[in-house]
Short mmCIF file of C-alpha atoms in Angstrom, two decimals:
data_model
loop_
_atom_site.label_atom_id
_atom_site.label_comp_id
_atom_site.label_asym_id
_atom_site.label_seq_id
_atom_site.Cartn_x
_atom_site.Cartn_y
_atom_site.Cartn_z
CA MET C 468 303.25 69.52 25.95
CA SER C 469 302.19 69.53 29.60
CA ASP C 470 303.34 72.33 31.91
CA ILE C 471 304.28 71.40 35.49
CA SER C 472 303.30 74.93 36.61
CA THR C 473 299.66 74.61 35.48
CA PRO C 474 297.49 75.03 38.60
CA ASN C 475 294.46 72.92 39.48
CA LEU C 476 291.06 74.32 38.55
CA ASP C 477 290.14 74.35 42.25
CA TYR C 478 293.20 76.51 42.90
CA ASN C 479 292.03 79.11 40.39
CA ASP C 480 288.62 79.25 42.07
CA MET C 481 290.22 80.50 45.30
CA ILE C 482 292.44 83.23 43.85
CA GLU C 483 289.91 86.09 43.69
CA ALA C 484 289.10 85.98 47.41
CA TRP C 485 292.79 85.59 48.28
CA ASP C 486 293.63 88.69 46.24
CA ILE C 487 291.19 90.72 48.33
CA ASN C 488 292.79 89.44 51.52
CA ASP C 489 296.32 90.21 50.33
CA ALA C 490 295.34 93.72 49.27
CA LEU C 491 293.89 94.59 52.69
CA MET C 492 296.67 92.92 54.67
CA GLY C 493 299.18 95.00 52.69
CA GLY C 494 297.83 98.22 54.19
CA THR C 495 297.42 101.70 52.73
CA LEU C 496 300.65 101.80 50.74
CA HIS C 497 299.94 98.47 49.06
CA MET C 498 296.35 99.47 48.28
CA ARG C 499 297.65 102.57 46.55
CA THR C 500 299.95 100.51 44.35
CA LEU C 501 296.96 98.41 43.24
CA GLY C 502 295.29 101.55 41.90
CA LYS C 503 292.17 100.98 39.85
CA SER C 504 291.84 97.37 40.98
CA PHE C 505 290.16 98.55 44.17
CA LEU C 506 289.73 102.31 43.64
CA PRO C 507 288.01 102.93 40.28
CA GLN C 508 288.55 106.11 38.31
CA TRP C 509 285.37 108.14 37.97
CA VAL C 510 283.74 108.91 34.64
CA ASN C 511 285.23 112.14 33.21
CA GLU C 512 287.85 112.23 36.02
CA ASP C 513 291.18 113.22 34.45
CA THR C 514 294.22 111.06 35.16
CA ASP C 515 296.11 113.67 37.22
CA SER C 516 293.12 114.24 39.50
CA TYR C 517 292.72 110.48 39.97
CA LYS C 518 296.40 110.06 40.86
CA LYS C 519 296.16 112.81 43.46
CA ARG C 520 293.03 111.24 44.94
CA LEU C 521 294.72 107.82 45.01
CA GLN C 522 297.83 109.14 46.74
CA THR C 523 295.76 110.68 49.55
CA ALA C 524 293.45 107.68 50.05
CA THR C 525 293.82 106.02 53.48
CA LEU C 526 292.74 102.54 54.50
CA LEU C 527 290.92 101.86 57.75
CA PRO C 528 292.62 98.58 58.86
CA ALA C 529 289.41 96.95 60.13
CA TYR C 530 290.02 93.59 58.44
CA GLU C 531 293.66 93.29 59.50
CA GLU C 532 292.98 94.31 63.09
CA THR C 533 290.04 91.90 63.41
CA ILE C 534 292.24 89.00 62.31
CA LYS C 535 294.93 90.00 64.83
CA GLN C 536 292.35 90.24 67.61
CA ASN C 537 290.95 86.80 66.82
CA ILE C 538 294.45 85.30 66.82
CA GLY C 539 294.99 86.89 70.23
CA ARG C 540 291.76 85.36 71.52
CA VAL C 541 292.86 81.90 70.47
CA PHE C 542 296.39 82.22 71.86
CA ALA C 543 295.50 83.76 75.21
CA SER C 544 298.05 81.51 76.91
CA PRO C 545 301.09 79.47 75.79
CA ILE C 546 300.32 76.11 74.17
CA LYS C 547 300.39 73.31 76.70
CA LEU C 548 301.97 69.93 75.98
CA SER C 549 300.27 66.95 77.57
CA ASP C 550 302.16 64.33 79.54
CA THR C 551 301.82 62.05 76.51
CA VAL C 552 304.26 64.12 74.41
CA PRO C 553 307.59 62.23 74.31
CA ASP C 554 310.65 64.13 75.53
CA LYS C 555 312.26 63.83 72.10
CA ILE C 556 309.27 65.44 70.38
CA ALA C 557 309.10 68.16 73.06
CA GLU C 558 312.73 68.97 72.29
CA PHE C 559 311.95 69.23 68.56
CA LEU C 560 309.17 71.72 69.30
CA LYS C 561 311.66 74.21 70.74
CA ASP C 562 312.85 74.66 67.13
CA VAL C 563 309.96 73.26 65.14
CA ASP C 564 311.07 74.52 61.69
CA LEU C 565 314.88 74.34 62.11
CA GLU C 566 314.88 78.13 61.81
CA GLY C 567 314.79 78.82 65.53
CA THR C 568 310.99 79.13 65.83
CA CYS C 569 309.31 77.57 68.86
CA LEU C 570 305.89 75.91 68.59
CA ASP C 571 303.97 78.83 70.15
CA VAL C 572 305.26 81.40 67.65
CA TRP C 573 305.00 79.00 64.72
CA ALA C 574 301.41 78.01 65.58
CA GLN C 575 300.29 81.64 65.76
CA GLN C 576 301.69 82.28 62.28
CA PHE C 577 300.10 79.07 61.03
CA PHE C 578 296.69 79.98 62.44
CA GLY C 579 297.08 83.50 61.07
CA LEU C 580 297.46 82.13 57.54
CA ALA C 581 294.34 80.02 57.97
CA MET C 582 292.42 83.02 59.31
CA GLN C 583 293.35 84.97 56.19
CA TYR C 584 292.86 82.35 53.48
CA GLY C 585 290.49 79.84 55.06
CA ILE C 586 293.18 77.20 54.70
CA ALA C 587 296.85 76.71 55.62
CA HIS C 588 299.32 73.87 55.09
CA ALA C 589 302.21 72.37 57.02
CA LEU C 590 304.60 69.88 55.44
CA VAL C 591 306.48 67.63 57.85
CA ASP C 592 309.78 67.12 56.10
CA TYR C 593 313.05 65.34 56.78
CA PRO C 594 316.53 66.48 55.79
CA ARG C 595 317.76 64.96 52.57
CA ILE C 596 320.64 62.76 53.66
CA LYS C 597 323.48 62.03 51.29
CA GLY C 598 326.15 59.40 51.79
CA GLU C 599 326.17 56.09 53.64
CA ILE C 600 323.23 56.52 56.00
CA ARG C 601 321.34 53.25 56.36
CA THR C 602 319.81 53.12 59.84
CA LYS C 603 318.03 55.34 62.34
CA ALA C 604 321.14 55.19 64.48
CA ASP C 605 323.15 56.64 61.60
CA GLU C 606 320.60 59.44 61.22
CA ASN C 607 320.62 60.20 64.95
CA LYS C 608 324.40 60.29 64.91
CA ILE C 609 324.49 63.15 62.41
CA GLY C 610 321.58 64.94 64.12
CA ALA C 611 318.99 64.40 61.39
CA ARG C 612 315.46 65.07 62.61
CA PRO C 613 312.02 65.93 61.19
CA TYR C 614 310.93 69.56 60.94
CA VAL C 615 307.87 71.48 59.78
CA VAL C 616 307.60 73.72 56.72
CA MET C 617 304.76 76.25 56.78
CA LEU C 618 303.22 76.72 53.34
CA ASN C 619 301.13 79.65 52.17
CA PRO C 620 298.10 78.20 50.34
CA ARG C 621 299.17 80.13 47.24
CA GLN C 622 302.21 77.82 47.05
CA ILE C 623 300.13 74.63 46.70
CA ILE C 624 299.30 74.94 43.00
CA GLY C 625 298.37 71.33 42.31
CA TRP C 626 297.43 68.06 43.95
CA LYS C 627 295.94 64.65 43.27
CA SER C 628 294.14 62.33 45.66
CA GLU C 629 292.61 58.87 45.94
CA ASN C 630 289.94 57.37 48.14
CA ILE C 631 291.74 54.66 50.11
CA GLY C 632 289.75 52.72 52.69
CA GLY C 633 287.03 55.37 52.71
CA LYS C 634 289.51 58.19 53.35
CA VAL C 635 290.71 60.79 50.83
CA VAL C 636 294.52 60.55 50.68
CA LEU C 637 296.97 62.80 48.84
CA THR C 638 298.96 60.99 46.15
CA GLU C 639 300.68 63.95 44.47
CA LEU C 640 301.56 67.49 45.48
CA ARG C 641 303.07 70.43 43.58
CA ILE C 642 304.60 73.25 45.62
CA LYS C 643 305.76 76.49 44.02
CA GLU C 644 308.77 77.98 45.79
CA THR C 645 311.28 80.78 45.42
CA ILE C 646 314.88 80.06 46.40
CA ILE C 647 317.92 82.33 46.60
CA ALA C 648 320.83 81.24 44.41
CA ASP C 649 324.40 82.55 44.84
CA LYS C 650 326.38 83.79 41.85
CA GLU C 651 330.12 83.70 41.31
CA ASP C 652 330.41 87.49 41.78
CA TYR C 653 328.88 87.20 45.28
CA SER C 654 325.53 88.56 44.15
CA GLN C 655 322.32 86.63 44.49
CA THR C 656 319.28 85.95 42.35
CA LYS C 657 315.78 84.61 42.97
CA VAL C 658 314.94 81.33 41.27
CA GLU C 659 311.42 79.95 40.94
CA GLN C 660 311.05 76.22 41.31
CA ILE C 661 308.34 73.61 41.72
CA ARG C 662 308.71 70.72 44.11
CA HIS C 663 306.73 67.75 42.83
CA ILE C 664 306.12 65.21 45.62
CA GLU C 665 304.87 61.72 44.82
CA LYS C 666 304.91 58.43 46.69
CA ASN C 667 308.56 57.56 47.38
CA LYS C 668 309.81 60.32 45.06
CA VAL C 669 310.59 64.04 44.95
CA THR C 670 311.35 65.96 41.74
CA ILE C 671 312.59 69.56 41.51
CA TRP C 672 311.67 71.63 38.45
CA GLN C 673 313.18 75.01 37.58
CA LYS C 674 312.39 77.33 34.71
CA ASP C 675 315.07 77.71 32.07
CA LYS C 676 315.24 81.45 31.30
CA ASP C 677 316.70 80.88 27.84
CA LYS C 678 314.29 78.17 26.72
CA GLY C 679 311.32 79.48 28.73
CA ALA C 680 310.43 75.92 29.75
CA TRP C 681 310.42 74.02 33.05
CA CYS C 682 313.21 71.46 33.35
CA ILE C 683 314.07 68.81 35.94
CA THR C 684 317.11 69.92 37.94
CA ASP C 685 317.10 67.33 40.70
CA GLN C 686 315.19 64.27 41.90
CA TRP C 687 315.54 61.61 44.57
CA ASN C 688 313.69 58.69 46.12
CA THR C 689 312.26 58.77 49.64
CA SER C 690 311.62 56.04 52.17
CA THR C 691 307.95 56.91 52.67
CA ASP C 692 304.91 56.46 50.45
CA LYS C 693 302.98 59.10 52.41
CA ILE C 694 302.78 62.81 51.68
CA SER C 695 303.09 64.32 55.14
CA LEU C 696 300.95 67.41 54.52
CA ILE C 697 298.73 68.60 57.37
CA THR C 698 296.00 71.04 56.36
CA LEU C 699 294.19 73.41 58.71
CA TYR C 700 290.79 74.67 57.59
CA THR C 701 289.02 77.69 59.08
CA LYS C 702 286.37 77.77 56.35
CA LYS C 703 286.43 74.63 54.26
CA THR C 704 284.78 74.59 50.83
CA GLY C 705 286.12 71.21 49.70
CA PHE C 706 289.15 68.94 49.83
CA MET C 707 292.22 71.23 49.80
CA LYS C 708 289.86 74.19 49.31
CA GLY C 709 288.99 77.09 51.57
CA THR C 710 287.81 80.69 51.54
CA PRO C 711 288.55 83.54 53.97
CA PRO C 712 286.17 83.24 56.95
CA LEU C 713 285.99 87.04 57.17
CA LEU C 714 285.45 87.65 53.45
CA ASN C 715 282.26 89.66 54.07
CA LEU C 716 284.22 91.96 56.37
CA ALA C 717 286.94 92.26 53.72
CA LEU C 718 284.42 93.31 51.07
CA LEU C 719 282.98 95.93 53.42
CA ASN C 720 286.50 97.17 54.12
CA ILE C 721 287.10 97.59 50.36
CA LYS C 722 283.84 99.53 50.12
CA HIS C 723 284.93 101.74 53.02
CA TRP C 724 288.26 102.39 51.23
CA GLN C 725 286.35 103.62 48.17
CA SER C 726 283.75 105.58 50.12
CA GLN C 727 286.39 107.23 52.30
CA SER C 728 288.17 108.45 49.16
CA GLU C 729 284.93 109.98 47.88
CA GLN C 730 284.28 111.60 51.25
CA ASP C 731 287.77 113.12 51.35
CA ASN C 732 287.22 114.49 47.86
CA ILE C 733 283.86 116.10 48.68
CA LEU C 734 285.33 117.56 51.87
CA HIS C 735 288.06 119.19 49.79
CA VAL C 736 285.42 120.71 47.53
CA ALA C 737 283.26 121.85 50.44
CA ARG C 738 286.13 123.41 52.36
CA VAL C 739 287.29 125.62 49.48
CA PRO C 740 284.73 128.31 48.50
CA ILE C 741 284.54 129.27 44.82
CA LEU C 742 285.01 132.95 43.90
CA THR C 743 282.37 134.05 41.39
CA ALA C 744 282.47 137.29 39.35
CA PHE C 745 279.32 138.62 37.67
CA GLY C 746 278.63 141.53 35.35
CA LEU C 747 282.18 141.67 33.91
CA GLU C 748 282.81 142.32 30.25
CA ASP C 749 284.58 139.73 28.11
CA GLY C 750 288.32 140.06 28.39
CA ALA C 751 288.20 142.00 31.64
CA GLU C 752 291.04 141.20 34.06
CA LEU C 753 290.84 140.79 37.83
CA THR C 754 293.63 140.82 40.34
CA ILE C 755 292.74 139.08 43.58
CA GLY C 756 294.80 139.56 46.72
CA SER C 757 294.95 141.16 50.17
CA SER C 758 296.91 144.17 48.84
CA CYS C 759 294.81 144.70 45.71
CA ALA C 760 291.53 146.49 45.06
CA THR C 761 288.93 145.83 42.38
CA LYS C 762 286.82 148.64 40.93
CA PHE C 763 283.31 148.22 39.53
CA SER C 764 281.30 150.93 37.72
CA ASP C 765 277.89 149.62 38.75
CA ARG C 766 277.53 148.04 42.19
CA SER C 767 274.05 146.77 41.49
CA SER C 768 274.96 144.75 38.38
CA GLN C 769 278.65 143.94 38.91
CA GLY C 770 280.56 142.32 41.73
CA LEU C 771 282.28 139.33 43.34
CA GLU C 772 281.05 136.76 45.82
CA TYR C 773 282.14 133.40 47.24
CA VAL C 774 279.92 130.41 46.61
CA GLU C 775 280.10 127.69 49.29
CA HIS C 776 278.93 124.07 49.35
CA SER C 777 275.70 123.52 51.28
CA GLY C 778 277.29 120.62 53.20
CA SER C 779 274.33 118.24 52.93
CA SER C 780 276.27 115.71 50.87
CA VAL C 781 279.14 115.88 53.37
CA ASN C 782 276.84 114.85 56.19
CA ALA C 783 275.29 112.11 54.05
CA GLY C 784 278.76 110.76 53.28
CA LYS C 785 279.74 110.81 56.95
CA GLU C 786 276.60 108.89 57.89
CA SER C 787 277.32 106.35 55.16
CA LEU C 788 280.87 105.81 56.49
CA ASP C 789 279.56 105.41 60.04
CA ASP C 790 277.10 102.79 58.81
CA LEU C 791 279.92 100.91 57.06
CA VAL C 792 282.01 100.92 60.22
CA GLU C 793 279.09 99.42 62.16
CA GLN C 794 278.55 96.77 59.48
CA MET C 795 282.24 95.87 59.62
CA ARG C 796 282.08 95.61 63.40
CA LEU C 797 279.20 93.17 63.17
CA ALA C 798 280.84 91.17 60.38
CA GLY C 799 284.03 90.89 62.42
CA ALA C 800 282.21 89.81 65.56
CA LYS C 801 280.34 86.98 63.86
CA LEU C 802 283.13 84.51 64.69
CA LEU C 803 282.25 84.94 68.36
CA ARG C 804 278.51 84.52 67.97
CA ASP C 805 276.66 81.37 68.84
CA GLU C 806 275.64 79.51 65.67
CA ASN C 807 273.21 77.19 67.47
CA THR C 808 269.76 78.80 67.34
CA SER C 809 267.99 76.15 69.43
CA THR C 810 266.38 77.16 72.71
CA LYS C 811 268.79 77.37 75.66
CA SER C 812 268.08 77.09 79.35
CA ILE C 813 268.28 80.34 81.33
CA ASP C 814 271.18 79.24 83.51
CA GLN C 815 273.50 78.74 80.52
CA THR C 816 275.92 81.64 80.43
CA GLN C 817 277.00 83.55 77.33
CA GLU C 818 280.53 82.33 77.94
CA GLU C 819 279.44 78.70 77.74
CA LYS C 820 277.61 79.30 74.46
CA MET C 821 280.62 81.07 72.98
CA GLN C 822 282.93 78.32 74.16
CA ALA C 823 280.90 75.46 72.75
CA ASN C 824 279.42 76.85 69.58
CA SER C 825 281.29 79.87 68.23
CA PRO C 826 283.11 79.42 64.91
CA LEU C 827 286.30 80.80 66.48
CA PHE C 828 286.34 78.08 69.13
CA THR C 829 285.74 75.47 66.41
CA MET C 830 288.73 76.87 64.53
CA ALA C 831 290.84 76.62 67.69
CA SER C 832 289.81 72.98 68.06
CA SER C 833 290.80 72.33 64.44
CA LEU C 834 294.17 73.93 65.16
CA GLU C 835 294.67 71.55 68.10
CA ASP C 836 293.92 68.57 65.85
CA SER C 837 296.35 69.82 63.20
CA LEU C 838 299.13 70.29 65.75
CA ASP C 839 298.44 66.81 67.15
CA ASN C 840 298.75 65.40 63.63
CA ILE C 841 302.07 67.20 63.13
CA LEU C 842 303.40 65.70 66.35
CA ASP C 843 302.29 62.21 65.29
CA VAL C 844 304.03 62.50 61.91
CA MET C 845 307.23 63.72 63.57
CA ALA C 846 307.02 60.79 65.98
CA GLU C 847 306.57 58.37 63.08
CA TRP C 848 309.72 59.75 61.42
CA VAL C 849 311.82 58.90 64.50
CA GLY C 850 310.17 55.56 65.24
CA LEU C 851 307.87 56.54 68.12
CA LYS C 852 304.32 55.26 68.47
CA THR C 853 302.71 58.64 69.20
CA GLY C 854 303.59 62.29 69.37
CA GLY C 855 301.11 63.10 72.13
CA ASN C 856 298.65 65.98 72.34
CA VAL C 857 298.66 69.74 72.78
CA ASP C 858 296.15 72.10 74.36
CA VAL C 859 295.45 75.51 72.82
CA VAL C 860 294.09 77.66 75.65
CA THR C 861 291.67 80.24 74.25
CA GLU C 862 290.66 83.53 75.87
CA VAL C 863 287.30 82.05 76.87
CA GLU C 864 288.90 78.98 78.44
CA LEU C 865 291.33 81.17 80.37
CA ALA C 866 288.49 83.33 81.69
CA ARG C 867 286.50 80.26 82.62
CA LYS C 868 289.35 78.85 84.68
CA THR C 869 289.57 82.05 86.69
CA ILE C 870 285.84 82.33 87.45
CA ASP C 871 284.93 78.70 88.07
CA ALA C 872 286.44 78.37 91.55
CA SER C 873 282.93 78.10 92.97
CA GLY C 874 282.19 75.24 90.58
CA ALA C 875 285.28 73.36 91.72
CA LEU C 876 284.31 73.82 95.37
CA ALA C 877 280.81 72.56 94.62
CA ILE C 878 282.21 69.40 93.02
CA GLN C 879 284.51 68.86 95.99
CA SER C 880 281.58 69.21 98.39
CA LEU C 881 279.54 66.67 96.42
CA ARG C 882 282.44 64.21 96.48
CA GLN C 883 282.89 64.54 100.23
CA SER C 884 279.18 64.01 100.85
CA GLY C 885 279.10 61.00 98.54
CA ASP C 886 276.46 62.55 96.25
CA ILE C 887 278.58 62.21 93.08
CA ARG C 888 280.63 59.36 91.69
CA ASP C 889 284.39 59.76 91.41
CA ILE C 890 284.29 59.32 87.64
CA ASP C 891 281.63 62.04 87.29
CA ALA C 892 283.70 64.35 89.47
CA VAL C 893 286.76 63.81 87.25
CA VAL C 894 284.73 64.55 84.12
CA ALA C 895 283.43 67.74 85.74
CA TYR C 896 286.94 68.80 86.69
CA GLN C 897 288.05 68.17 83.10
CA ARG C 898 285.32 70.45 81.80
CA LEU C 899 286.56 73.15 84.15
CA GLY C 900 290.05 72.68 82.75
CA LEU C 901 291.48 71.59 86.10
CA ILE C 902 292.36 68.11 84.82
CA ASP C 903 293.92 67.26 81.46
CA GLN C 904 291.00 66.68 79.07
CA ASP C 905 293.02 64.19 77.01
CA MET C 906 293.31 61.74 79.91
CA LYS C 907 290.79 58.98 80.49
CA PRO C 908 288.81 59.51 83.74
CA GLU C 909 289.54 55.90 84.76
CA ASP C 910 293.29 56.53 84.45
CA VAL C 911 293.04 59.69 86.56
CA ILE C 912 291.20 57.79 89.31
CA GLN C 913 293.79 55.02 89.25
CA GLU C 914 296.66 57.51 89.48
CA LEU C 915 295.01 59.17 92.47
CA LYS C 916 294.65 55.79 94.19
CA ASP C 917 298.26 54.88 93.44
CA SER C 918 299.47 58.19 94.90
CA GLU C 919 297.59 57.74 98.20
CA PRO C 920 299.97 57.25 101.16
CA GLN C 921 300.26 53.65 102.35
CA PHE C 922 300.17 53.16 106.13
CA ILE C 923 301.92 50.14 107.62
CA GLY C 924 300.35 48.97 110.90
#
């Protein structure tokens, strides 16, 4: 008998890398709970000693902090809505998920998921309306409107697709969810369920605790044959597949976690000298303390001395940790490096290369496209032709706008002298971010002409 909770094979292929991400994002306390999964027990190390070593292990949050820094670089300024965004859609974006979250906050969380897993999903949904609702006017009357549900990639356990008109289109989707159910005694319980979305149909499955099987608890028909899932990729490995873009950094961070534990252990050994007694008879007793004295009959053949660690392995361990930190720094910075190795002209600045070619800027562009797609689907729900466009202003773009005043003045001078066409000037201004890049240069020129004052003679 088939099991609705059986994940796709492609889903299983992504789990191992996701587990590493989740471990590091959980911080020191979570890493400790994972125990031997990421901090192996040494050969001949007794269990009590291992537990003590585990409980003192501390994680350097290099992976987590790098992700946060990259998110900050992408969201250097609030998201801008173009003039093409309808007022109705702009109003929706003030509470994009019907949970009080505005687009800026929601988009940062969405991009953060994609930075962690290499992929993130957003489902544009519509309230399930019961009763006599037959027209859009009826829906508007009761305040029904589309909203966006952010989905962790772990929730999308299964999917099917078809190639329609040369484009891969989703035809089925299985989403694993946890809902809170109220009991008669005012307590609550968590219930696992699977939402199975097909063309024109949604089915809810819940697991029967007594039978141990998944059963249909609800289902209804929908008015759309499309599955409104928008997927953001930061490192795509296939359709509905991704891997953490900073996986190499994550693996180095795990290695640092293990090496740091070893270094702490050797430091403990090195810091505590070992008292050694020589020349004592079997069964002889010693009392060691500041108020006690020990008597020996032969000073030349009997005595006590402290044996200390030479410290060479401590220094070697410290150097190894320093090397790991440098490797992590380089692995984290790779998203900002230019991937185009072709020869560049001398007058091209580092900022321009980062802006045009860095993986992080490419990810930001993908985020813009995903948000545009979300707006279009919301617009389709309410009968509008388009949802318009958004502009995600990255750190590099923001810096460019503050330092390119000289470029703008140069363009203005060329226009006034007649050495540059109006359309070329508009394109140049768009590249500087002074004119909306989503507008057609011809439309900008026409608007400028229409806004010129008309003199009546």
